[in-house]
């Protein structure tokens, strides 16, 4: 089912910044590539300052990955709505992303350092 999805270690150290603050840094990030879409970096929850994330009412469904829930970032400059998503119970084919978070790069900065 997820034959056109590849997941591998992202390599190096990755950081996510939002509203002028560093939300997390990880050497254990994963890179997920789905078809011809841009790669998405997934951060382990343990490497993210979860105190800055509020669970949103927003959800979505991907037939290949499963059900996603979203989070709003509580930034000093104001909330950044639905900037983060997570597959709490991903399909077996992408089980590596369980307990990981991804960020919309249109709303925050995700960079390799």
XYZ file of N, CA and C in Angstrom:
339
model
N 0.830 -1.205 0.000
C 0.000 0.000 0.000
C 0.866 1.258 0.000
N 1.955 1.259 0.790
C 2.808 2.438 0.850
C 4.064 2.223 0.018
N 3.920 1.520 -1.093
C 5.087 1.162 -1.890
C 5.766 2.366 -2.522
N 5.083 3.485 -2.610
C 5.744 4.671 -3.159
C 6.166 5.653 -2.062
N 6.213 5.168 -0.808
C 6.700 5.951 0.321
C 8.007 5.329 0.790
N 9.029 6.165 0.941
C 10.286 5.693 1.515
C 10.593 6.512 2.759
N 11.106 5.820 3.765
C 11.481 6.457 5.021
C 12.912 6.029 5.324
N 13.730 7.027 5.650
C 15.121 6.725 5.990
C 15.600 7.749 7.009
N 16.686 7.449 7.706
C 17.242 8.460 8.609
C 17.578 9.724 7.820
N 17.265 10.885 8.385
C 17.492 12.147 7.683
C 18.974 12.502 7.635
N 19.760 11.982 8.535
C 21.193 12.256 8.546
C 21.499 13.641 9.073
N 22.531 13.742 9.859
C 22.916 15.024 10.424
C 21.987 15.462 11.538
N 22.057 16.741 11.845
C 21.228 17.334 12.896
C 20.243 18.298 12.257
N 18.997 18.206 12.680
C 17.913 19.045 12.151
C 17.337 19.885 13.269
N 16.899 21.087 12.919
C 16.295 21.996 13.891
C 14.987 22.530 13.314
N 14.035 22.801 14.210
C 12.781 23.439 13.806
C 12.627 24.707 14.640
N 12.351 25.821 13.932
C 12.189 27.128 14.580
C 10.830 27.706 14.197
N 10.211 28.356 15.182
C 8.923 29.007 14.926
C 8.792 30.213 15.829
N 8.311 31.307 15.271
C 8.078 32.508 16.070
C 9.309 32.982 16.805
N 10.483 32.787 16.219
C 11.719 33.245 16.832
C 12.308 32.311 17.871
N 11.707 31.155 18.082
C 12.199 30.208 19.087
C 12.533 28.865 18.457
N 13.501 28.187 19.046
C 13.821 26.828 18.620
C 12.861 25.880 19.348
N 12.088 25.132 18.578
C 11.150 24.169 19.168
C 11.785 22.816 19.399
N 12.842 22.533 18.639
C 13.501 21.252 18.812
C 14.691 21.101 17.902
N 15.532 20.155 18.287
C 16.717 19.814 17.511
C 16.906 18.314 17.634
N 17.249 17.660 16.531
C 17.358 16.210 16.568
C 18.429 15.676 15.627
N 19.103 14.658 16.095
C 20.009 13.878 15.248
C 19.352 12.562 14.858
N 18.096 12.385 15.271
C 17.360 11.144 15.006
C 16.143 11.371 14.114
N 16.148 12.453 13.342
C 15.021 12.751 12.459
C 14.942 11.736 11.320
N 13.740 11.597 10.784
C 13.499 10.722 9.637
C 13.075 11.560 8.444
N 13.440 11.101 7.257
C 13.005 11.739 6.016
C 12.003 10.811 5.345
N 10.805 11.343 5.089
C 9.766 10.579 4.402
C 9.567 11.199 3.029
N 9.667 10.365 2.001
C 9.418 10.809 0.631
C 8.241 10.010 0.103
N 7.238 10.730 -0.382
C 6.028 10.107 -0.924
C 5.897 10.503 -2.387
N 6.101 9.512 -3.259
C 6.002 9.773 -4.687
C 6.974 10.852 -5.115
N 6.464 11.835 -5.868
C 7.328 12.918 -6.338
C 7.183 14.188 -5.499
N 6.577 14.051 -4.312
C 6.420 15.208 -3.423
C 7.746 15.502 -2.719
N 7.885 16.709 -2.220
C 9.094 17.107 -1.495
C 9.256 16.257 -0.233
N 10.484 15.949 0.152
C 10.706 15.188 1.387
C 10.159 15.933 2.602
N 9.690 15.170 3.586
C 9.200 15.727 4.839
C 10.078 15.172 5.957
N 10.555 16.068 6.817
C 11.379 15.665 7.948
C 10.463 15.446 9.152
N 10.582 14.273 9.756
C 9.818 13.911 10.957
C 10.768 13.898 12.157
N 10.377 14.623 13.214
C 11.177 14.733 14.424
C 10.613 13.825 15.518
N 11.472 13.133 16.269
C 10.963 12.389 17.422
C 10.315 13.353 18.411
N 9.190 12.962 18.965
C 8.506 13.815 19.952
C 9.429 14.182 21.099
N 10.277 13.246 21.487
C 11.165 13.473 22.624
C 12.165 14.601 22.369
N 12.346 15.003 21.112
C 13.278 16.079 20.773
C 12.584 17.424 20.540
N 11.274 17.472 20.768
C 10.483 18.693 20.535
C 9.949 19.212 21.869
N 9.950 20.520 22.048
C 9.395 21.150 23.254
C 7.872 21.111 23.156
N 7.282 20.014 23.610
C 5.842 19.790 23.480
C 5.013 20.822 24.245
N 5.606 21.520 25.200
C 4.877 22.550 25.955
C 4.414 23.687 25.047
N 5.048 23.836 23.874
C 4.672 24.888 22.937
C 3.637 24.436 21.907
N 3.166 23.207 22.035
C 2.184 22.677 21.084
C 0.865 22.408 21.779
N -0.205 22.911 21.185
C -1.565 22.632 21.665
C -2.274 21.781 20.630
N -2.874 20.690 21.081
C -3.606 19.837 20.146
C -4.769 20.623 19.553
N -4.933 20.485 18.266
C -5.991 21.157 17.517
C -7.165 20.189 17.328
N -8.288 20.715 16.880
C -9.428 19.860 16.528
C -9.283 19.295 15.117
N -8.298 19.755 14.383
C -8.107 19.354 12.988
C -7.561 17.935 12.900
N -8.123 17.162 11.993
C -7.630 15.822 11.687
C -7.669 15.642 10.174
N -6.949 14.656 9.701
C -7.010 14.307 8.283
C -6.736 12.818 8.139
N -7.025 12.310 6.957
C -6.791 10.888 6.696
C -6.002 10.725 5.406
N -4.950 9.934 5.473
C -4.167 9.558 4.297
C -4.357 8.061 4.107
N -4.778 7.613 2.928
C -5.006 6.181 2.733
C -3.735 5.346 2.909
N -2.577 5.956 2.775
C -1.319 5.209 2.906
C -0.706 5.280 4.297
N -0.926 6.414 4.984
C -0.286 6.587 6.293
C -1.258 6.435 7.465
N -2.511 6.769 7.274
C -3.490 6.652 8.353
C -4.074 8.000 8.735
N -4.536 8.103 9.989
C -5.183 9.315 10.490
C -4.161 10.209 11.178
N -4.177 11.482 10.811
C -3.262 12.457 11.412
C -4.032 13.390 12.321
N -3.373 13.806 13.384
C -3.918 14.865 14.226
C -2.957 16.032 14.148
N -3.453 17.217 14.416
C -2.686 18.441 14.228
C -2.491 19.196 15.536
N -1.483 20.049 15.527
C -1.150 20.873 16.682
C -0.932 22.311 16.232
N -1.303 23.239 17.110
C -1.034 24.653 16.917
C 0.170 25.005 17.782
N 1.096 25.752 17.214
C 2.270 26.191 17.965
C 1.914 27.464 18.715
N 2.196 27.482 20.009
C 1.978 28.654 20.844
C 3.289 29.435 20.834
N 3.341 30.453 19.984
C 4.548 31.269 19.823
C 4.350 32.627 20.477
N 5.442 33.253 20.835
C 5.397 34.586 21.447
C 4.670 35.573 20.535
N 4.843 35.410 19.227
C 4.212 36.315 18.255
C 2.749 35.972 17.977
N 2.261 34.896 18.571
C 0.878 34.470 18.383
C 0.812 33.025 17.913
N -0.388 32.437 17.942
C -0.525 31.030 17.566
C -0.247 30.797 16.079
N 0.372 29.674 15.792
C 0.604 29.240 14.414
C -0.248 27.992 14.231
N -1.446 28.216 13.680
C -2.479 27.175 13.631
C -2.102 26.006 12.734
N -2.316 24.801 13.272
C -2.159 23.550 12.521
C -0.822 23.473 11.771
N 0.235 23.879 12.425
C 1.561 23.877 11.807
C 2.268 22.532 11.932
N 1.714 21.651 12.764
C 2.368 20.387 13.097
C 1.363 19.254 12.946
N 1.832 18.110 12.462
C 0.956 16.941 12.425
C 1.690 15.698 12.878
N 0.893 14.707 13.255
C 1.435 13.447 13.756
C 0.477 12.317 13.419
N 1.039 11.184 13.045
C 0.260 9.969 12.851
C 0.420 9.139 14.118
N -0.597 9.188 14.970
C -0.533 8.509 16.260
C -0.487 6.983 16.115
N -1.237 6.488 15.157
C -1.282 5.051 14.879
C -1.153 4.846 13.375
N 0.050 5.056 12.851
C 0.225 4.962 11.397
C 0.023 3.542 10.902
N -0.224 3.422 9.613
C -0.356 2.093 9.023
C 0.958 1.337 9.210
N 0.876 0.022 9.150
C 2.058 -0.821 9.363
C 3.190 -0.475 8.405
N 2.850 -0.092 7.190
C 3.869 0.184 6.174
C 4.742 1.389 6.520
N 4.235 2.292 7.359
C 4.997 3.483 7.747
C 5.099 3.586 9.280
N 5.163 2.459 9.928
C 5.156 2.423 11.393
C 6.329 3.184 12.020
N 7.394 3.420 11.252
C 8.548 4.148 11.795
C 8.195 5.564 12.231
N 7.133 6.168 11.674
C 6.815 7.561 12.014
C 5.925 7.691 13.255
N 5.593 6.567 13.890
C 4.842 6.639 15.149
C 5.711 7.377 16.171
N 5.100 8.254 16.928
C 5.785 9.071 17.936
C 6.725 10.111 17.325
N 6.463 10.475 16.076
C 7.215 11.528 15.399
C 6.260 12.649 15.004
N 6.807 13.840 14.815
C 6.045 15.022 14.417
C 6.634 15.603 13.146
N 5.774 16.117 12.284
C 6.205 16.813 11.072
C 5.652 18.238 11.111
N 6.335 19.138 10.424
C 6.010 20.560 10.467
C 5.830 21.098 9.056
N 4.824 21.968 8.872
C 4.641 22.627 7.585
C 5.752 23.660 7.407
N 6.584 23.466 6.413
C 7.696 24.385 6.182
C 7.220 25.748 5.665
N 5.956 25.845 5.303
C 5.391 27.142 4.930
C 5.048 27.973 6.186
N 5.067 27.317 7.361
C 4.702 27.998 8.608
C 5.852 28.117 9.600
N 6.851 27.230 9.474
C 8.011 27.234 10.372
C 9.261 26.942 9.546
N 10.419 27.100 10.168
C 11.678 26.782 9.503
C 12.167 25.413 9.960
N 12.393 24.521 9.021
C 12.983 23.212 9.286
C 14.283 23.170 8.504
N 15.395 23.071 9.250
C 16.695 23.192 8.596
C 17.689 22.170 9.141
N 18.584 21.749 8.262
C 19.696 20.923 8.690
C 20.814 21.851 9.149
N 21.392 21.573 10.322
C 22.463 22.442 10.858
C 23.797 21.721 10.877
